[in-house]
Every structure is written in structure tokens, then in C-alpha cells.
Short mmCIF file of N, CA and C in Angstrom, two decimals:
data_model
loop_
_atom_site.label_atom_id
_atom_site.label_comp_id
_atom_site.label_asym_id
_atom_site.label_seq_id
_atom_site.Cartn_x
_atom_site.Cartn_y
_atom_site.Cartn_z
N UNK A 1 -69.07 -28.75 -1.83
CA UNK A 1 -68.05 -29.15 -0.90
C UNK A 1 -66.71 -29.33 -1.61
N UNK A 2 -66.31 -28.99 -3.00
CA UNK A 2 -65.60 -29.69 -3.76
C UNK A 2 -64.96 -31.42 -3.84
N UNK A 3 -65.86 -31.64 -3.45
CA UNK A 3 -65.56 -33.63 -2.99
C UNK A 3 -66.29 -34.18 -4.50
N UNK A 4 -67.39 -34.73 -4.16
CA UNK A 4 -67.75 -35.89 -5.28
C UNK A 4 -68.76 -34.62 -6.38
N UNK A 5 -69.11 -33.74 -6.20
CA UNK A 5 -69.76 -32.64 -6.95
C UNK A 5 -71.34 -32.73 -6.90
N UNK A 6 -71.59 -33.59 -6.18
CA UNK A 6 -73.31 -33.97 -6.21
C UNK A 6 -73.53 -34.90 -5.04
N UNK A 7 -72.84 -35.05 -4.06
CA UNK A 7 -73.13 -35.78 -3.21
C UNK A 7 -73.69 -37.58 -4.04
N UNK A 8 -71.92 -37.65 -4.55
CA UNK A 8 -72.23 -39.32 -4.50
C UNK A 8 -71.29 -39.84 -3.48
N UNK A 9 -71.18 -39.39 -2.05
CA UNK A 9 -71.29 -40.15 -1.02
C UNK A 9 -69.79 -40.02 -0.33
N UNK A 10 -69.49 -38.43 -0.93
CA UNK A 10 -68.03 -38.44 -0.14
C UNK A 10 -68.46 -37.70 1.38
N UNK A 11 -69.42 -37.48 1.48
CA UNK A 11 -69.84 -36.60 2.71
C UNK A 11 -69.91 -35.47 2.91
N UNK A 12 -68.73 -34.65 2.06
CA UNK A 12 -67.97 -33.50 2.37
C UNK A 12 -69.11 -32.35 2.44
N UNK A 13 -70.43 -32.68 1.89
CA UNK A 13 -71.15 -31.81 1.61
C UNK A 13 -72.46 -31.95 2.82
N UNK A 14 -72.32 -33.03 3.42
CA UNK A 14 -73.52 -33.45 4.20
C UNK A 14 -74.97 -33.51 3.48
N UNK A 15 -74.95 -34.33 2.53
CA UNK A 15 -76.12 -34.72 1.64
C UNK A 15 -76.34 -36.07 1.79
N UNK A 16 -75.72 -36.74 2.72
CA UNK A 16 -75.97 -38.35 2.61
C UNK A 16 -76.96 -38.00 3.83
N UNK A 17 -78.01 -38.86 4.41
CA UNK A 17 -78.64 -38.90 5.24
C UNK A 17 -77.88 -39.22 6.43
N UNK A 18 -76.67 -39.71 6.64
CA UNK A 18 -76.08 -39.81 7.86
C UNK A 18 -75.20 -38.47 8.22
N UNK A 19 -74.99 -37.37 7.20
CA UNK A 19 -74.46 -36.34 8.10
C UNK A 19 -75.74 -35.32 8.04
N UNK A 20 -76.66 -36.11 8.21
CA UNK A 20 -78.02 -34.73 7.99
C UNK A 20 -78.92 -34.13 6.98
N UNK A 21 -78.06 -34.38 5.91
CA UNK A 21 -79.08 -34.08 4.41
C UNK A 21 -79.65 -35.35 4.01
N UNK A 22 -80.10 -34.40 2.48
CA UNK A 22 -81.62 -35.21 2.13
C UNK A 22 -81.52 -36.72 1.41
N UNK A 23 -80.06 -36.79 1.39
CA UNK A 23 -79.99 -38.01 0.60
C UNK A 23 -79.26 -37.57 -1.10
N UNK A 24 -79.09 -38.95 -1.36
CA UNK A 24 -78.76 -38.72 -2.89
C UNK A 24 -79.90 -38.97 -3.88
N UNK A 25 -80.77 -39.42 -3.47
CA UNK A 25 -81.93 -38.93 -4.19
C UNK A 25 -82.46 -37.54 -4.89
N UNK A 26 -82.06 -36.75 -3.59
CA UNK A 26 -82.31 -35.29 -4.24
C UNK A 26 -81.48 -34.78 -5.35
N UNK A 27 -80.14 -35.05 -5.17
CA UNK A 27 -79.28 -33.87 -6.13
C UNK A 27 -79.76 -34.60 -7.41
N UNK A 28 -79.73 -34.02 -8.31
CA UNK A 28 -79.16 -34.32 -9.71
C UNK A 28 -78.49 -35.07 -10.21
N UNK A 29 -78.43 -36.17 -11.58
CA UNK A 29 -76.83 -36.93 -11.67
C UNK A 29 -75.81 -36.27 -12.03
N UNK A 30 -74.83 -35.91 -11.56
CA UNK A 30 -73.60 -35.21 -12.29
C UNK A 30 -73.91 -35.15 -13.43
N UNK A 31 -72.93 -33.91 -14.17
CA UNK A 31 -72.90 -34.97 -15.62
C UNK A 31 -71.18 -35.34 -15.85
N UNK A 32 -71.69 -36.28 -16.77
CA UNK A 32 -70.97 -36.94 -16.81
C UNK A 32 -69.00 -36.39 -17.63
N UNK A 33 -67.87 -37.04 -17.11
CA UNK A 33 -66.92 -36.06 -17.28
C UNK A 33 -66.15 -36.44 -18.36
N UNK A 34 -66.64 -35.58 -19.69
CA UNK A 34 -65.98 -36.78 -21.20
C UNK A 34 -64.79 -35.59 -21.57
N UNK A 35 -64.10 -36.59 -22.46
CA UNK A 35 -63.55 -35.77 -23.40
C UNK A 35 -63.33 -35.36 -24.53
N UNK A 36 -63.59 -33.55 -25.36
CA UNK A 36 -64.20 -34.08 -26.22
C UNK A 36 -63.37 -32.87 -27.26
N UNK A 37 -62.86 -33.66 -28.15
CA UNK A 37 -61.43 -33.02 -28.99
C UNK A 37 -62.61 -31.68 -29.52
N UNK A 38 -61.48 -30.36 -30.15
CA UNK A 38 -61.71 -29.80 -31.09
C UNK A 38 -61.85 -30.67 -32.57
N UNK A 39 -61.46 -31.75 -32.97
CA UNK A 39 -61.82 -32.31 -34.25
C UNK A 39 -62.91 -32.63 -34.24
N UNK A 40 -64.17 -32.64 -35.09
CA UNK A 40 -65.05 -33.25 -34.87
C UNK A 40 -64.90 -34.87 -35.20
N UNK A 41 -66.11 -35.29 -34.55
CA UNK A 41 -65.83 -36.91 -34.60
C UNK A 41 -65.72 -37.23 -36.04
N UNK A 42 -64.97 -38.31 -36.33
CA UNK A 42 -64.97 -38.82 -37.91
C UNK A 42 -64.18 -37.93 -38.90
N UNK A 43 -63.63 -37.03 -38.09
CA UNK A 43 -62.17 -36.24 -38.56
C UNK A 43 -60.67 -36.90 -38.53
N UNK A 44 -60.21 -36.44 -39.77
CA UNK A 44 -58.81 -36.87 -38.99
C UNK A 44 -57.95 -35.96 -38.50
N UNK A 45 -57.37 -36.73 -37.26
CA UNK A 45 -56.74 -35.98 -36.07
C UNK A 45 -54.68 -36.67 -36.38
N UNK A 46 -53.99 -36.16 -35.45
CA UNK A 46 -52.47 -36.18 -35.63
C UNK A 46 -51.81 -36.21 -34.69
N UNK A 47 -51.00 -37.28 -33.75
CA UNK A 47 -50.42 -36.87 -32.60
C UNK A 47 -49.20 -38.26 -32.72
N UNK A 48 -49.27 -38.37 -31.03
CA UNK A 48 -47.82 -39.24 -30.87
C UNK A 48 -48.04 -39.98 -30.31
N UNK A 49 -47.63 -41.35 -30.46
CA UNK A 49 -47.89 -42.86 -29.70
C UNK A 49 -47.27 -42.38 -28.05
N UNK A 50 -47.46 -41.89 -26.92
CA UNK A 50 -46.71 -42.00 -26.05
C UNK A 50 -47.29 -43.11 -24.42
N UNK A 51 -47.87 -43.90 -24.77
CA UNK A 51 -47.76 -45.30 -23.84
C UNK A 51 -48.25 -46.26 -25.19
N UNK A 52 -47.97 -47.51 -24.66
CA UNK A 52 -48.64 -48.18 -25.06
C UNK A 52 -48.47 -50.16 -24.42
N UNK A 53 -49.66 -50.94 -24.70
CA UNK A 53 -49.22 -52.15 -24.47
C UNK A 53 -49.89 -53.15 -24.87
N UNK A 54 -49.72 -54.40 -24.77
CA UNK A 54 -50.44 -55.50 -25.48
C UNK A 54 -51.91 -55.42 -25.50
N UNK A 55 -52.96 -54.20 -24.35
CA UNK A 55 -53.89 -54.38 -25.01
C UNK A 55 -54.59 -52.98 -25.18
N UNK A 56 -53.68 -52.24 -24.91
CA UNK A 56 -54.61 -50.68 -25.38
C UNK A 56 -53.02 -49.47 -25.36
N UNK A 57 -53.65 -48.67 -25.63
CA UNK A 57 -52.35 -47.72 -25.58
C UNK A 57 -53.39 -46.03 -25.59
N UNK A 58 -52.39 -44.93 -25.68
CA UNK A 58 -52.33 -43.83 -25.82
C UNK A 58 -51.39 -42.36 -26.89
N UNK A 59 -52.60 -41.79 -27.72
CA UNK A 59 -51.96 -41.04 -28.68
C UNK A 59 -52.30 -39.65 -27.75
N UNK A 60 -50.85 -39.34 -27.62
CA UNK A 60 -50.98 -37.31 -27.34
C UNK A 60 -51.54 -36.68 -28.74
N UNK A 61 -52.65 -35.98 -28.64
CA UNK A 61 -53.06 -35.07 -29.39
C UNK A 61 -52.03 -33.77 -30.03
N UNK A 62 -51.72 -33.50 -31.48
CA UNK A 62 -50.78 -32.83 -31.38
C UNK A 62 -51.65 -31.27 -31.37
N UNK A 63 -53.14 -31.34 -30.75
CA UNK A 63 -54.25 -29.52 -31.19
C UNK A 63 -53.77 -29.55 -28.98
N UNK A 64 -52.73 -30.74 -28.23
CA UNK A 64 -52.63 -30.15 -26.66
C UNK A 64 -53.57 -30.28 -26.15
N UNK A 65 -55.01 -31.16 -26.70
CA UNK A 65 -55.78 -31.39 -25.81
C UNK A 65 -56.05 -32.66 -24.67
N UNK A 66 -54.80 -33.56 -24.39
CA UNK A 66 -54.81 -34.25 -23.86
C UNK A 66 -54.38 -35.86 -24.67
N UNK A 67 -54.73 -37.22 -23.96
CA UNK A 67 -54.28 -38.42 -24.46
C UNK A 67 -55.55 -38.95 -24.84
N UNK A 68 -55.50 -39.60 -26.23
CA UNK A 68 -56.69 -40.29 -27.01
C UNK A 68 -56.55 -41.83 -27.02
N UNK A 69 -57.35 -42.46 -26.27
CA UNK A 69 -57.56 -44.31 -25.95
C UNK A 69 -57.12 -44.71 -27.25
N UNK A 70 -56.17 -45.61 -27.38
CA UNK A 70 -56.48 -46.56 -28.56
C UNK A 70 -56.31 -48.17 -28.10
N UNK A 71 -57.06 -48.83 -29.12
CA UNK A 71 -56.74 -50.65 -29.01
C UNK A 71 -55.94 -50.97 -30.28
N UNK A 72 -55.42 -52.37 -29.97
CA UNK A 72 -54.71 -52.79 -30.94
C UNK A 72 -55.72 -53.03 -32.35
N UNK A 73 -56.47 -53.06 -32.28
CA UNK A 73 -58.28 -53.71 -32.83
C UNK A 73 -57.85 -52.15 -34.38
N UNK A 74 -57.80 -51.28 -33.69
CA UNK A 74 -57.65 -49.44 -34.16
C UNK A 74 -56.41 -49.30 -35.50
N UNK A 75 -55.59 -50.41 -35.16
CA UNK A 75 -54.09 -50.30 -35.95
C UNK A 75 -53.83 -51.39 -36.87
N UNK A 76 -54.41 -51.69 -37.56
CA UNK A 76 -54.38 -52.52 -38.32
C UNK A 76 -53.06 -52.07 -39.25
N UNK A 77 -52.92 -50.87 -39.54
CA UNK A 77 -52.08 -50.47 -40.42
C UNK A 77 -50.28 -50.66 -39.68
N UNK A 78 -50.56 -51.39 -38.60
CA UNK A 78 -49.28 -51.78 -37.36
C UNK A 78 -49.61 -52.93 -37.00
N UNK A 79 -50.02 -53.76 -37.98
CA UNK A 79 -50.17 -55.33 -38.18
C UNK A 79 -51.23 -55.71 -36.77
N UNK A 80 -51.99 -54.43 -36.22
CA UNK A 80 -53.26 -55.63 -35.37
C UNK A 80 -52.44 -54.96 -34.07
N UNK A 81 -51.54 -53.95 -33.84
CA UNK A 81 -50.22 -53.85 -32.74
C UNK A 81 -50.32 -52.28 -32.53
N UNK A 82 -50.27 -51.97 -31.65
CA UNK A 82 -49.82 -50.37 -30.88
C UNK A 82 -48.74 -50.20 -31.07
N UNK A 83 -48.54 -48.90 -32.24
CA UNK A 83 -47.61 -48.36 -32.92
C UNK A 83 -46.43 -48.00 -31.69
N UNK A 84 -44.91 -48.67 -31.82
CA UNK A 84 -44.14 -47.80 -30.64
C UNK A 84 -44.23 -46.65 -30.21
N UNK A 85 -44.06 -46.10 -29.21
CA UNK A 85 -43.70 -45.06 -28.15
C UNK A 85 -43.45 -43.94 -29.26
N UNK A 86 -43.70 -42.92 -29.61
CA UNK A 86 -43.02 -41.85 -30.24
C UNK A 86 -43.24 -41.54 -31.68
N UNK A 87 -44.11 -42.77 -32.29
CA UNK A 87 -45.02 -42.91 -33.32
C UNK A 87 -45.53 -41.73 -33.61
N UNK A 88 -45.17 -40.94 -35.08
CA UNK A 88 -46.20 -40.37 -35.29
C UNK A 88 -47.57 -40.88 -36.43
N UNK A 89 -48.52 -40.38 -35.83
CA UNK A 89 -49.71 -41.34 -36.65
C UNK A 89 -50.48 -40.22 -36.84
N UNK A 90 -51.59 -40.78 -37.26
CA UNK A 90 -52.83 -40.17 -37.85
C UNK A 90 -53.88 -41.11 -37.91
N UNK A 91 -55.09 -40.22 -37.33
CA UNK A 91 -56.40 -41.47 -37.02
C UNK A 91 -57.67 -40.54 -36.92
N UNK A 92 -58.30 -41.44 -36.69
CA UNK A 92 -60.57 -41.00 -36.81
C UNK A 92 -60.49 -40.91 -35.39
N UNK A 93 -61.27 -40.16 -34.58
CA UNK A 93 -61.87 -40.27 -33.75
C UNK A 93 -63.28 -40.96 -33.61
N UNK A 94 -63.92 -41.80 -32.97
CA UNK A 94 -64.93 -42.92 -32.94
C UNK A 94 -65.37 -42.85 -31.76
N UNK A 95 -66.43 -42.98 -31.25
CA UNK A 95 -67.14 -43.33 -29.75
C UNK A 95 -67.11 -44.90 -29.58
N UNK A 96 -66.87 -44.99 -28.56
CA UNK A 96 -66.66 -46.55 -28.31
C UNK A 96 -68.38 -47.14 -28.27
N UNK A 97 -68.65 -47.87 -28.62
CA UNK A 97 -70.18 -47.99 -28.62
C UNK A 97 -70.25 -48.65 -27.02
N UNK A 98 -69.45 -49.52 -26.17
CA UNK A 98 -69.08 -50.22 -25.00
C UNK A 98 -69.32 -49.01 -23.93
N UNK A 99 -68.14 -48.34 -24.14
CA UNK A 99 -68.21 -47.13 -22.74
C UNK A 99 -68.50 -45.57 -23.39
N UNK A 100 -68.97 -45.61 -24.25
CA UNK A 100 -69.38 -43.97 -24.88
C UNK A 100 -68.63 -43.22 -24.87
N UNK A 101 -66.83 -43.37 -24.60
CA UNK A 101 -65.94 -42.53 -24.50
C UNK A 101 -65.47 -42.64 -26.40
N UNK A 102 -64.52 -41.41 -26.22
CA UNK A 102 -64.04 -41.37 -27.80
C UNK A 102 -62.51 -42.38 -27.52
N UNK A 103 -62.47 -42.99 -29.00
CA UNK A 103 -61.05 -43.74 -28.97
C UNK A 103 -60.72 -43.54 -30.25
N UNK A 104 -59.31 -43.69 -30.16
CA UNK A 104 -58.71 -43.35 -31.74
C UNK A 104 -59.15 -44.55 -32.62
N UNK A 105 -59.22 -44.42 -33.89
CA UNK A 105 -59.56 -45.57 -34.78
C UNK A 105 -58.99 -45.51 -36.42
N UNK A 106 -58.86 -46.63 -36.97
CA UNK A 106 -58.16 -46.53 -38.32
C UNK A 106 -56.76 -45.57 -37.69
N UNK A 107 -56.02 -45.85 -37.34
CA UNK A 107 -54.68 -45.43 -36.77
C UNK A 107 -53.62 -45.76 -38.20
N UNK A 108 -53.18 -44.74 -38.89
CA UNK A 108 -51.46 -44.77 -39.79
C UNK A 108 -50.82 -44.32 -39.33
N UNK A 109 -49.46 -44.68 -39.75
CA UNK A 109 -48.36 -43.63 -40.24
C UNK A 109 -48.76 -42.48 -40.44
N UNK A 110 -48.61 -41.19 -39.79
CA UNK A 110 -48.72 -40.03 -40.58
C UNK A 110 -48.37 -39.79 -41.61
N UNK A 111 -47.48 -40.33 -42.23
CA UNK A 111 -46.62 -40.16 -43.52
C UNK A 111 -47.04 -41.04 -44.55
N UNK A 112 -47.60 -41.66 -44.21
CA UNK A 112 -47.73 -42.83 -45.56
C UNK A 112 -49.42 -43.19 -45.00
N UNK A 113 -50.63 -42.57 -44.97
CA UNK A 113 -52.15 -42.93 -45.10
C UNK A 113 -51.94 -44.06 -45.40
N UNK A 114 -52.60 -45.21 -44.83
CA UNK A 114 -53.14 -46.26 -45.67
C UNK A 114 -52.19 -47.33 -45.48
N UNK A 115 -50.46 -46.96 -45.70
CA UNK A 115 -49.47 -48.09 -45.91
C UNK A 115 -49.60 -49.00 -44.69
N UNK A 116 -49.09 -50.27 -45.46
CA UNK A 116 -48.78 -51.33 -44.07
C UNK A 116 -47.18 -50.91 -43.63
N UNK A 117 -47.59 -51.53 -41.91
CA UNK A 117 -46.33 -50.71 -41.46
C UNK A 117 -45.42 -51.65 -40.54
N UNK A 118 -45.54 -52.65 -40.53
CA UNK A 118 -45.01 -53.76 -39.24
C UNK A 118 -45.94 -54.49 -38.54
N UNK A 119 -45.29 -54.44 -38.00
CA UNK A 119 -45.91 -55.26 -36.30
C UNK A 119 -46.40 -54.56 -35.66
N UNK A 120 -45.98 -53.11 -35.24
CA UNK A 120 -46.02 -52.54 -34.31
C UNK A 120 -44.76 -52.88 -32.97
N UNK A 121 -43.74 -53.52 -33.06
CA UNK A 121 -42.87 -53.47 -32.68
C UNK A 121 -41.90 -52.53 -32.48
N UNK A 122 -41.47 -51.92 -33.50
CA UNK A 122 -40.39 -51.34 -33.63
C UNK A 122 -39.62 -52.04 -35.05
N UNK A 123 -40.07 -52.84 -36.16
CA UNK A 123 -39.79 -53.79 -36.75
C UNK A 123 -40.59 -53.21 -38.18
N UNK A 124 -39.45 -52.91 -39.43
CA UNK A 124 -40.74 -53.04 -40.31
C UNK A 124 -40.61 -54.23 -41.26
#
């Protein structure tokens, strides 16, 4: 039906027992919709701080494959803080053990591995 892809209950497909099909029992579980870089996990990857906020943020991938989760927990090397807006960094990719999605982790400076770098303010 192009709606929920397995009849989890948008109708569009008539698989719920109230427009006539067999239920959601029958189909299959989706699978599930991850995302999953060309780096392999435990690689290091390279992109750009472009959101961020007091408790999670987002690195653009610079391989164009989309935005990589990060926490402040990830940046230690930005004093414990989500590197400003426009940051370029460098980080691990990690599975969250919580929601099984990938999140950036061990987050630097691209330029300086390792160095301490601020706050994460905008401040060094």
C-alpha cells in the first residue's frame, strides 16, 4: 500500500481485521530501518558539527551519507560539551547498547586527535 510497509495498522493495505484482512499477525516484522555508514564500526570517520544542544547533537558525515547522533557523554575532548555548529571533528562510530542505533563516540578536533579543546562553547 506504500503506508506502514507490513501492515502496522495504517490500513492502507487492508490487513488489519477491520478493513477485511488477516490481521497483523500474519505479515512479517518489518525490518527494521538503521543506518549504516560505509566506515566500518570502530573506524574513524570525519564530518561537521551541524546541530547541536545541551543534550545530544548531530555530525554531517563528510563520505554524504547522512547525520551521525552524538551525546555530550562522546566529547570529552570539548570538555563533556557538543562541539559548536560547524566543528570539524573526527570520531568512532559505536552502537548505542540502549537503542542499537550507531552514535558518534570519542569525538576530536580533526586537527589535533586527542587535544583538549574547551567547553564546547565556542571558547577555548
Amino acid at each position: 500500500c506504500g503506508g506502514c510497509g507490513g501492515c502496522g495498522g495504517c490500513g492502507g493495505c487492508g490487513g488489519m481485521p477491520a478493513m477485511g484482512g488477516p490481521g497483523p499477525e500474519w505479515f512479517p516484522p518489518a525490518a527494521p530501518q538503521t543506518f549504516a555508514p560505509a566506515m566500518p564500526r570502530g573506524g574513524r570517520c570525519t564530518g561537521t558539527v551541524v546541530k547541536g544542544s545541551d543534550r545530544f547533537g548531530f555530525i554531517h558525515l563528510d563520505s554524504g551519507e547522512g547525520d551521525m547522533f552524538v551525546m555530550p557523554q562522546g566529547c570529552m575532548s570539548f570538555g563533556g560539551c557538543i562541539p559548536p555548529i560547524g566543528t570539524r571533528v573526527e570520531f568512532t562510530i559505536v552502537t548505542d547498547a540502549k537503542t542499537g542505533r550507531p552514535r558518534a563516540e570519542e569525538v576530536v578536533p580533526e586537527s589535533g586527535y586527542g587535544a583538549a579543546y574547551g567547553k564546547g562553547k565556542g571558547k577555548a
